XYZ file of C-alpha atoms in Angstrom:
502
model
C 133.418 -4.799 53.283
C 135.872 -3.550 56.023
C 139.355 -2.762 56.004
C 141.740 -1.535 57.972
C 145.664 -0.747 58.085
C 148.002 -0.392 61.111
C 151.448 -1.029 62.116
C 151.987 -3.424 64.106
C 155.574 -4.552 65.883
C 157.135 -8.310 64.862
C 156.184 -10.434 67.429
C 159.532 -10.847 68.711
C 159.258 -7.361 69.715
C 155.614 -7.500 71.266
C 157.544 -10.075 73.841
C 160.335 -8.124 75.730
C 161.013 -10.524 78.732
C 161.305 -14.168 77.574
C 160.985 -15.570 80.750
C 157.565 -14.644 80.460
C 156.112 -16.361 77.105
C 152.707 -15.896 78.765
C 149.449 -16.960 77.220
C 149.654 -19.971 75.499
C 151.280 -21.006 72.692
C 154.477 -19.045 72.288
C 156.589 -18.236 68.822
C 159.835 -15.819 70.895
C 162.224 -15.170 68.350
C 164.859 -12.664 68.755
C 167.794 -12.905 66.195
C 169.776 -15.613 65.437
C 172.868 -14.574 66.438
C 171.170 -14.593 70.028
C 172.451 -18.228 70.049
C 175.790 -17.184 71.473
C 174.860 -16.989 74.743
C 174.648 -20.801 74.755
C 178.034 -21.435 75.400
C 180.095 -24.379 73.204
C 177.324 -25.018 70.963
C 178.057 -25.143 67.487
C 175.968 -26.244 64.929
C 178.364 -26.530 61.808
C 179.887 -29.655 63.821
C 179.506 -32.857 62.569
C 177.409 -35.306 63.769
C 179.689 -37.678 66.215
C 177.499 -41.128 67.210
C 177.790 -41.706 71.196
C 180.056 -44.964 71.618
C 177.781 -47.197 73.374
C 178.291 -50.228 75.439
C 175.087 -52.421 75.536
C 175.968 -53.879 78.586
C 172.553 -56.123 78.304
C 173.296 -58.431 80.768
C 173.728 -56.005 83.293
C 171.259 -56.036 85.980
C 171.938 -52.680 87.306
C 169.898 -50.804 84.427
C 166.073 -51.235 84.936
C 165.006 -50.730 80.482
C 166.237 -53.743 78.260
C 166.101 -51.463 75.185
C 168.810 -48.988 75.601
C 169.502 -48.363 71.977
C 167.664 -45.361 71.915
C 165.449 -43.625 74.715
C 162.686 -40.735 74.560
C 162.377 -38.876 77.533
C 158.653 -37.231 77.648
C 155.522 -38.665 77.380
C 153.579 -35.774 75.273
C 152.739 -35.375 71.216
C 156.697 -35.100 70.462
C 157.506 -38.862 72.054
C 154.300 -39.848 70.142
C 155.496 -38.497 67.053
C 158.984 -39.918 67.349
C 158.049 -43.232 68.132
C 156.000 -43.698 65.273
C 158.655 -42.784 63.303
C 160.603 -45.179 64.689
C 158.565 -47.675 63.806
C 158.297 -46.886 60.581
C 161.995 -47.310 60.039
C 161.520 -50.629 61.620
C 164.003 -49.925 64.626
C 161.722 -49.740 67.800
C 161.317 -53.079 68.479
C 164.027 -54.255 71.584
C 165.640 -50.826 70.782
C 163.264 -47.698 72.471
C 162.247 -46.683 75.357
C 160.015 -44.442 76.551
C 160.447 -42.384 79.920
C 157.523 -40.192 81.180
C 156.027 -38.311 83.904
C 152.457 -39.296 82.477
C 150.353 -41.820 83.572
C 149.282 -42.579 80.259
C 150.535 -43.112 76.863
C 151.151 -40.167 74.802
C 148.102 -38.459 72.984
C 147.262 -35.181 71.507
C 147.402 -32.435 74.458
C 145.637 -29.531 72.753
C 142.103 -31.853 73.248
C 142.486 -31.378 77.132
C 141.576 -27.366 76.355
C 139.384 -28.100 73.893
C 137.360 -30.856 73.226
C 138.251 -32.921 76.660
C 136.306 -30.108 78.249
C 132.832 -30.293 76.978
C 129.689 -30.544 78.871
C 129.240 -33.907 79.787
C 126.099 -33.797 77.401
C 127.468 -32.990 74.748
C 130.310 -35.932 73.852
C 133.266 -35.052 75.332
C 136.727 -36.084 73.852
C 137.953 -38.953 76.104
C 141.119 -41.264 75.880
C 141.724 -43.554 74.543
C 140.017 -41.491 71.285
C 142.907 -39.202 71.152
C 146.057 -40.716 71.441
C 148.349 -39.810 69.063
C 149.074 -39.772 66.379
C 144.883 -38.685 65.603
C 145.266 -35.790 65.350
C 147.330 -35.853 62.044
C 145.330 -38.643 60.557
C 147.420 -41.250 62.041
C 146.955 -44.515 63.440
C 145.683 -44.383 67.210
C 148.732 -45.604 69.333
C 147.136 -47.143 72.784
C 149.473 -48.345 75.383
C 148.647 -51.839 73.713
C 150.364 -50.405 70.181
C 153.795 -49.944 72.206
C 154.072 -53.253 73.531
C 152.884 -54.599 70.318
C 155.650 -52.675 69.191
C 158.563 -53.915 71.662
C 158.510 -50.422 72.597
C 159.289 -50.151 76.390
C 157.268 -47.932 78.547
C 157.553 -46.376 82.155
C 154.962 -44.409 83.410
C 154.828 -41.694 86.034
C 158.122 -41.824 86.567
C 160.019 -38.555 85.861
C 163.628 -38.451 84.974
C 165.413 -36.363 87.582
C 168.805 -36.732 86.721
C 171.579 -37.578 83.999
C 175.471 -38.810 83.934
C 176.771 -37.830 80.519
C 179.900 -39.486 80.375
C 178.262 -42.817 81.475
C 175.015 -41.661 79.223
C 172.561 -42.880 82.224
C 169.420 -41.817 83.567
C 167.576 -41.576 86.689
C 164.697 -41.324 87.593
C 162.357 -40.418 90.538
C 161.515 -43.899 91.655
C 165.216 -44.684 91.615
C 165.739 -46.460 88.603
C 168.685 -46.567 86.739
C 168.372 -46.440 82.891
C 171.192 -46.542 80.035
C 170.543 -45.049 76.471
C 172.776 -45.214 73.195
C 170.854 -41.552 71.827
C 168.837 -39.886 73.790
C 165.540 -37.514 72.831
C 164.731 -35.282 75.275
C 161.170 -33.948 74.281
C 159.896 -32.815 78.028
C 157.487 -29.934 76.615
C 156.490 -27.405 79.036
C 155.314 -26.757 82.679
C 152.355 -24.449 83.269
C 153.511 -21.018 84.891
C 152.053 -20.831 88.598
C 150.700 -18.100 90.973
C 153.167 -18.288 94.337
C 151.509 -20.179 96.751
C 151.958 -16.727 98.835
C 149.569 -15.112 96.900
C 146.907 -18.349 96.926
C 148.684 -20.130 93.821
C 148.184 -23.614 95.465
C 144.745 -23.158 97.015
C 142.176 -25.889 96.072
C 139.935 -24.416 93.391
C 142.535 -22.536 91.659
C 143.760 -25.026 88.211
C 146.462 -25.017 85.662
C 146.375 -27.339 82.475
C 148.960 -29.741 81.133
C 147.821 -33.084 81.446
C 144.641 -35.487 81.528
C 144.605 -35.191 85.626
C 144.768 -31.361 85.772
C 141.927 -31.559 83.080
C 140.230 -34.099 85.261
C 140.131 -31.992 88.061
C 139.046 -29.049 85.833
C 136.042 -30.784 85.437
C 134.758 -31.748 88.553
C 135.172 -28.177 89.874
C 133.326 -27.191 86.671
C 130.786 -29.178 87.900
C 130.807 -28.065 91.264
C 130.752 -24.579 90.640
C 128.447 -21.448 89.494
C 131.365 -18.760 88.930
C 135.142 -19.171 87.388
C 136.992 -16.499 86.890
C 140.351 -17.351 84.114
C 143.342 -15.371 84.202
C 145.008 -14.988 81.255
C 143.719 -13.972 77.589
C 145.909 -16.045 75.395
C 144.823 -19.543 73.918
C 144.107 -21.602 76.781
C 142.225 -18.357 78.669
C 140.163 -17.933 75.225
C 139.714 -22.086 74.839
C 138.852 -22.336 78.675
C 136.206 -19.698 78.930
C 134.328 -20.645 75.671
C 134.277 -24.259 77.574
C 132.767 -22.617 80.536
C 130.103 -20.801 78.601
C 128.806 -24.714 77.794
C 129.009 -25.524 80.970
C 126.637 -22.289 81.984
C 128.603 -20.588 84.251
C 128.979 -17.211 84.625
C 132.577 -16.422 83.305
C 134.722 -13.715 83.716
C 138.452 -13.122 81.579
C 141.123 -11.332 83.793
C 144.206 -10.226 81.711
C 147.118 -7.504 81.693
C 147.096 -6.339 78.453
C 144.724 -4.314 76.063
C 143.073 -7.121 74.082
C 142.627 -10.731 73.812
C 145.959 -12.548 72.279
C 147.984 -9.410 71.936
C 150.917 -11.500 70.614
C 149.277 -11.909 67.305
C 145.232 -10.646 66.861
C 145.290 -6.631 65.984
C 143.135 -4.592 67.951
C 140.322 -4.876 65.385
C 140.564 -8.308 65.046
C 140.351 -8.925 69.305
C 137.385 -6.532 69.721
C 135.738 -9.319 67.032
C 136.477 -12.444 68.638
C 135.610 -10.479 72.442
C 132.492 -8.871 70.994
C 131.600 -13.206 70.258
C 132.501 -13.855 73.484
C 130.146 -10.856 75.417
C 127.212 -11.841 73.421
C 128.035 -15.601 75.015
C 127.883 -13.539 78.618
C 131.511 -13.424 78.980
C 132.803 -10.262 80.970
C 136.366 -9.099 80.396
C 138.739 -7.178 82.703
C 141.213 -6.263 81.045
C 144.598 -4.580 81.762
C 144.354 -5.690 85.248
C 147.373 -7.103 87.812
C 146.825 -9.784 90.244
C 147.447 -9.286 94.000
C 146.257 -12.570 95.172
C 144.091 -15.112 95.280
C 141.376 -15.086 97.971
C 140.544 -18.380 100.364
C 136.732 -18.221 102.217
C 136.211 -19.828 105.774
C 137.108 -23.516 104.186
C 140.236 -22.332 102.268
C 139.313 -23.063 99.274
C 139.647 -20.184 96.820
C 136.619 -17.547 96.863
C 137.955 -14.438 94.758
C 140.612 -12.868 92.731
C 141.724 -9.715 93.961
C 143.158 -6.994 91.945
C 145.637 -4.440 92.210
C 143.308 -1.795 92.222
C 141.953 -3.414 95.340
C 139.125 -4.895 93.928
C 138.148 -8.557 94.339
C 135.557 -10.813 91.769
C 134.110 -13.696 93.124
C 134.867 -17.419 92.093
C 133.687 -20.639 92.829
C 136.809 -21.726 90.685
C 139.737 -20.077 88.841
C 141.591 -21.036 86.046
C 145.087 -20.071 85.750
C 146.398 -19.474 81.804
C 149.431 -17.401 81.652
C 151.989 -19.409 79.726
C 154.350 -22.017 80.141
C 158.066 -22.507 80.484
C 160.369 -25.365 79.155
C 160.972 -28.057 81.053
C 164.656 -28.174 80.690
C 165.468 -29.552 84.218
C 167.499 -32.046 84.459
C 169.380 -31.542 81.513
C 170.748 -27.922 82.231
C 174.099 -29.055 81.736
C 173.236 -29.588 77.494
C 173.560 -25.922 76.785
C 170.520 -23.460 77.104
C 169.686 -20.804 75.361
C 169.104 -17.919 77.540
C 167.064 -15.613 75.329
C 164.294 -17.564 74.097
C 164.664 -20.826 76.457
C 164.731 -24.078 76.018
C 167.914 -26.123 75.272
C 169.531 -25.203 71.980
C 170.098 -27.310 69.334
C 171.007 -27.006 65.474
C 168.691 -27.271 61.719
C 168.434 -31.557 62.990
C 167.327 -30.893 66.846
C 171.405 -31.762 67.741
C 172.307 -30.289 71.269
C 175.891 -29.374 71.998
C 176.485 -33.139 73.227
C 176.868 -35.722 70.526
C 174.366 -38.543 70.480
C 171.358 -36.166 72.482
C 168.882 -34.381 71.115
C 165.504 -32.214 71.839
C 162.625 -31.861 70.071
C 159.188 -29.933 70.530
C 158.561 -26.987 73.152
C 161.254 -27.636 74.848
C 163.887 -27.713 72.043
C 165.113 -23.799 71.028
C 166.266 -23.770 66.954
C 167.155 -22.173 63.723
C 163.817 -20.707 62.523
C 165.476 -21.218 58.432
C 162.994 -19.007 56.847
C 163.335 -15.974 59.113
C 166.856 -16.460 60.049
C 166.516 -16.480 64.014
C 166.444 -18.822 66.925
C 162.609 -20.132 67.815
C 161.069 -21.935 70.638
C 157.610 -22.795 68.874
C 155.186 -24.194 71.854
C 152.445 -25.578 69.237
C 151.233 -29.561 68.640
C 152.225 -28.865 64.877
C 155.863 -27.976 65.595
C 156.012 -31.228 68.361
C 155.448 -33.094 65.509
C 157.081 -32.017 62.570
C 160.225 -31.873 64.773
C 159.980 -35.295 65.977
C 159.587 -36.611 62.686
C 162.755 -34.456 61.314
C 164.876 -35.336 64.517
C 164.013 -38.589 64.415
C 164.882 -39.455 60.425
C 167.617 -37.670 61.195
C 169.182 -39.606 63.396
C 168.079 -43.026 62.036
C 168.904 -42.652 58.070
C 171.308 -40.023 55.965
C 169.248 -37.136 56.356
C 170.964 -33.995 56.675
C 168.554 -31.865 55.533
C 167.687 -28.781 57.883
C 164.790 -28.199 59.850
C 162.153 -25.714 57.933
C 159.769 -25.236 59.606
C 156.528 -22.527 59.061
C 154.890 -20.614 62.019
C 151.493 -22.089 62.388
C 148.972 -21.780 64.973
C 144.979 -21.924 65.087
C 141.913 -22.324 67.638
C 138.837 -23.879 67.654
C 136.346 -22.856 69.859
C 132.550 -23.737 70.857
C 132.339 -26.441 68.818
C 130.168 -28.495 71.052
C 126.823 -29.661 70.708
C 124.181 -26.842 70.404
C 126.906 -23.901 70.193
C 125.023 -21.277 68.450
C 128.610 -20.746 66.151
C 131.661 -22.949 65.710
C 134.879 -20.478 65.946
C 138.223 -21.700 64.069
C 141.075 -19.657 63.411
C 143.940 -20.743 61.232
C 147.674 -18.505 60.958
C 150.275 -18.732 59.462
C 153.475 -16.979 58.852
C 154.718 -13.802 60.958
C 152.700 -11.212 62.119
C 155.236 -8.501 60.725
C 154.657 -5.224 58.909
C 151.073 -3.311 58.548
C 147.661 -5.508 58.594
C 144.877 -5.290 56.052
C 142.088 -6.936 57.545
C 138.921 -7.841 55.426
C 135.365 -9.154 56.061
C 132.803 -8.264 59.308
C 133.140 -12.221 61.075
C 130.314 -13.049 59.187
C 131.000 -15.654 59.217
C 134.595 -14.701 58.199
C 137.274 -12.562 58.889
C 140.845 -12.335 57.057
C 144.008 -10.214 58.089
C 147.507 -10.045 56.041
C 150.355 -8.601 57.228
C 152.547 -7.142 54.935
C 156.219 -5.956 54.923
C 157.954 -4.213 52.279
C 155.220 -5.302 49.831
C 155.792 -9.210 51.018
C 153.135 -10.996 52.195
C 154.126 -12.114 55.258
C 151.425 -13.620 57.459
C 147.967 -14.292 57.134
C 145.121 -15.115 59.680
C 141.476 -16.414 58.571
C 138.428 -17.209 60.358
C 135.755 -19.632 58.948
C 137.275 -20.436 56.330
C 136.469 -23.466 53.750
C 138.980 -26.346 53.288
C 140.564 -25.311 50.176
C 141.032 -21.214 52.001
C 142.786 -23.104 54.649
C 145.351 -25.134 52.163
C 146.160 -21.625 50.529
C 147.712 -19.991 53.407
C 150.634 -21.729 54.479
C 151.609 -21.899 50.741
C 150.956 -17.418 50.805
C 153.214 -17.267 53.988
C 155.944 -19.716 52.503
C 156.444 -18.045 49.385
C 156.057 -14.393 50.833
C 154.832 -12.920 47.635
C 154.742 -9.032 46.395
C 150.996 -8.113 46.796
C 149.405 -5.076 45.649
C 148.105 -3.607 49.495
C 145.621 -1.248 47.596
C 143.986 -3.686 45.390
C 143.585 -5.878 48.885
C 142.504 -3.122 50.642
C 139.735 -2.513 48.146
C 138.429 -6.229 48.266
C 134.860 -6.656 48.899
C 134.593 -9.386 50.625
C 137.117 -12.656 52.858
C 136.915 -14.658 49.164
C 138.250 -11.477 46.766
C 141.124 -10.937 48.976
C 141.960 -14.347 48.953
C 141.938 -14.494 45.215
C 143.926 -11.393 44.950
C 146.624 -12.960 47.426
C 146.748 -16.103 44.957
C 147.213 -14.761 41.782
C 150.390 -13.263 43.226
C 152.149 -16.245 43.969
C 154.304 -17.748 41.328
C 152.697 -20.582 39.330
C 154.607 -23.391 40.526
C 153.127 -22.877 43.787
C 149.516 -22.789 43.184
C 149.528 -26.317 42.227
């Protein structure tokens, strides 16, 4: 049995500069009354329906269903349409808008499972589509039509009229809505192309062709160096170990995923990685990316004036919204994204955002959020989208939630996945020696407030987000004193109020 206890700063706090929400999936939440600075939003207003003229006959409008349209292509659209079509009003009425070249599907596989050895089964579309990944049916680009819902492909909006509520998009076209869903997601943060940010070698991950291209370099190549130690750097290297290449993690701060793992609970998951033959550097700055004779990138060089050699690099250091072109809707400029109310309501009647890109009223911790994670995409969706198609009025309640799995292909010596939930507030008692498990709970005033666990079994898993939601009073000594992942549990458990346990 080990156990430790430390205080640790909310995670709002751990990120000072929200224009950098580095490393993956990002939970920025600074108080709610941060909202202000999105000028003319108010989300005590009711609900006012867009007048909308149908104007079907016109030929000037390249979608026929105009009723509603979804602008993104990712797990939110997915998520939404389904919906839709469970309330039986997709057919002739949505359309879909996207930047993808294929229909939408369940992103956090191209970081995961999309990356395997070729060997070893790799995930491939159309096997994850969504909805999949929830244990939904899989929704190919033949399921839309079969739908009537209407679909353009690699074809990014680029601009919008309000007052005429019309699209337009890159090719040109011209599209009208009735509602409008913006669920855009994110772009991947890039080097400059001053400091080598473009050269060829050097990747960034948000789609199936960056992953694509991933690949074949991983083929290609005997060293890859990835920058960044959040969830993609952690998912990308433990890809490249199966692949046999000799890896190395570049990142500025002390430990892997800073944002949430404690010190203890990093040097655990980076003392896996090292026996895999991964070599950290940590707390290290970027100068620039080195080219060889060819141009194509050779090194990373650091601050310190140091350079490490790469065949390939992999670039992991966050994402921002992709609020662009709908700047005009009201933004929040503290956690950002475009702000919107407890039903995913922007300041303009009759639009809407959902998913990363959508900033909202985090109910159970009373602050604004902009949650980049597949489970918030598609809980918000699904809110946003009964929302706006029945009586619901209900607000948006949603619990931090955000996991990993890790060399979980074929012949991996051990299968890593991480489940949290919660907030990472308060002092940590961590329990258990990873093996195979691990448990941490942050506490706060005596509340159970978060809890992390490695390993765990099915039923472990269903306990937590029922222990974050209720926040119970746990006795920290009595924890502290557990001898082993399993006691602690237990202990956590019999604190929560019986109606909950069921």
């Amino acid at each position: 049995m080990s156990s430790a206890v430390r205080r640790v700063l909310p995670m709002a706090a751990i990120i000072s500069n929200p224009t950098s929400l580095k490393h993956g999936l990002s939970l920025f939440c600074p108080e709610l009354h941060s909202s202000a600075s999105c000028s003319s939003f108010n989300p005590s207003r009711r609900f006012q329906r867009r007048n909308f003229v149908a104007a079907s006959t016109s030929s000037s409008f390249a979608n026929d269903n105009r009723e509603f349209v979804i602008v993104g292509g990712g797990n939110a659209a997915g998520y939404a349409a389904r919906t839709f079509v469970e309330h039986g009003v997709a057919n002739g009425k949505l359309c879909i808008v996207s930047k993808e070249a294929h229909a939408p599907y369940e992103r956090p596989a191209l970081t995961k499972a999309y990356l395997f050895p070729l060997d070893k089964k790799p995930a491939r579309l159309p096997g994850f589509h969504t909805c999949v990944g929830s244990g939904g049916e899989r929704q190919t680009p033949d399921w839309y039509k079969d739908q009537g819902i209407e679909m353009f492909y690699e074809d990014p909006v680029t601009g919008i009229d309000i007052e005429k509520q019309t699209l337009t998009t890159n090719s040109g076209k011209l599209l009208k809505y009735g509602s409008l869903i913006i669920a855009t997601g994110c772009t991947a943060t890039r080097f400059p192309e001053k400091i080598g940010g473009n050269l060829p070698g050097v990747h960034y991950i948000r789609d199936v062709a960056d992953a694509d291209s991933l690949i074949s370099s991983l083929e290609r190549s005997n060293k890859i160096v990835v920058i960044g130690g959040g969830y993609i750097g952690m998912e990308v290297a433990a890809a490249a170990v199966g692949w046999k290449l000799d890896t190395t993690i570049i990142f500025p701060e002390e430990h892997l995923l800073q944002r949430l793992f404690t010190p203890s609970l990093a040097q655990k998951y980076e003392q896996l990685y090292s026996d895999n033959g991964v070599k950290f550097v940590k707390g290290a700055s970027i100068k620039s990316l080195e080219a060889n004779s060819d141009g194509h990138v050779a090194g990373v060089r650091l601050d310190n004036g140091s350079t490490i050699e790469a065949d390939m690099v992999v670039v992991g250091i966050g994402a921002k919204p992709a609020v662009s072109p709908f700047d005009s809707i009201g933004l929040n400029n503290k956690v950002g994204g475009i702000q919107v109310d407890g039903q995913f309501r922007t300041s303009v009647p009759g639009i809407f955002a959902i998913g990363d890109v959508a900033a909202f009223p985090l109910k159970m911790y009373n602050r604004i959020a902009r949650v980049e994670h597949v489970d918030h995409a598609r809980r918000s969706a699904q809110h946003c989208t009964k929302a706006l198609l029945t009586a619901n009025t209900s607000t948006y309640d949603y619990l931090p939630y955000f996991y990993s799995r890790v060399f979980e292909y074929e012949g991996s010596p051990r299968k890593i996945w991480w489940q949290f939930f919660g907030d990472n507030v308060g002092e940590t008692v961590e329990i258990g020696h990873f093996d195979p498990k691990v448990a941490t709970f942050w506490i706060d005033s005596g509340k159970l407030k978060g809890v992390l666990l490695e390993s765990g079994s099915l039923e472990e898993f269903q306990l937590l987000p029922k222990l974050a939601r209720n926040q119970p009073l746990v006795d920290k000594a009595k924890l502290q004193n557990a001898s082993s992942v399993e006691e602690a549990l237990e202990i956590a458990r019999a604190s929560l109020p019986v109606e909950a346990v069921a």
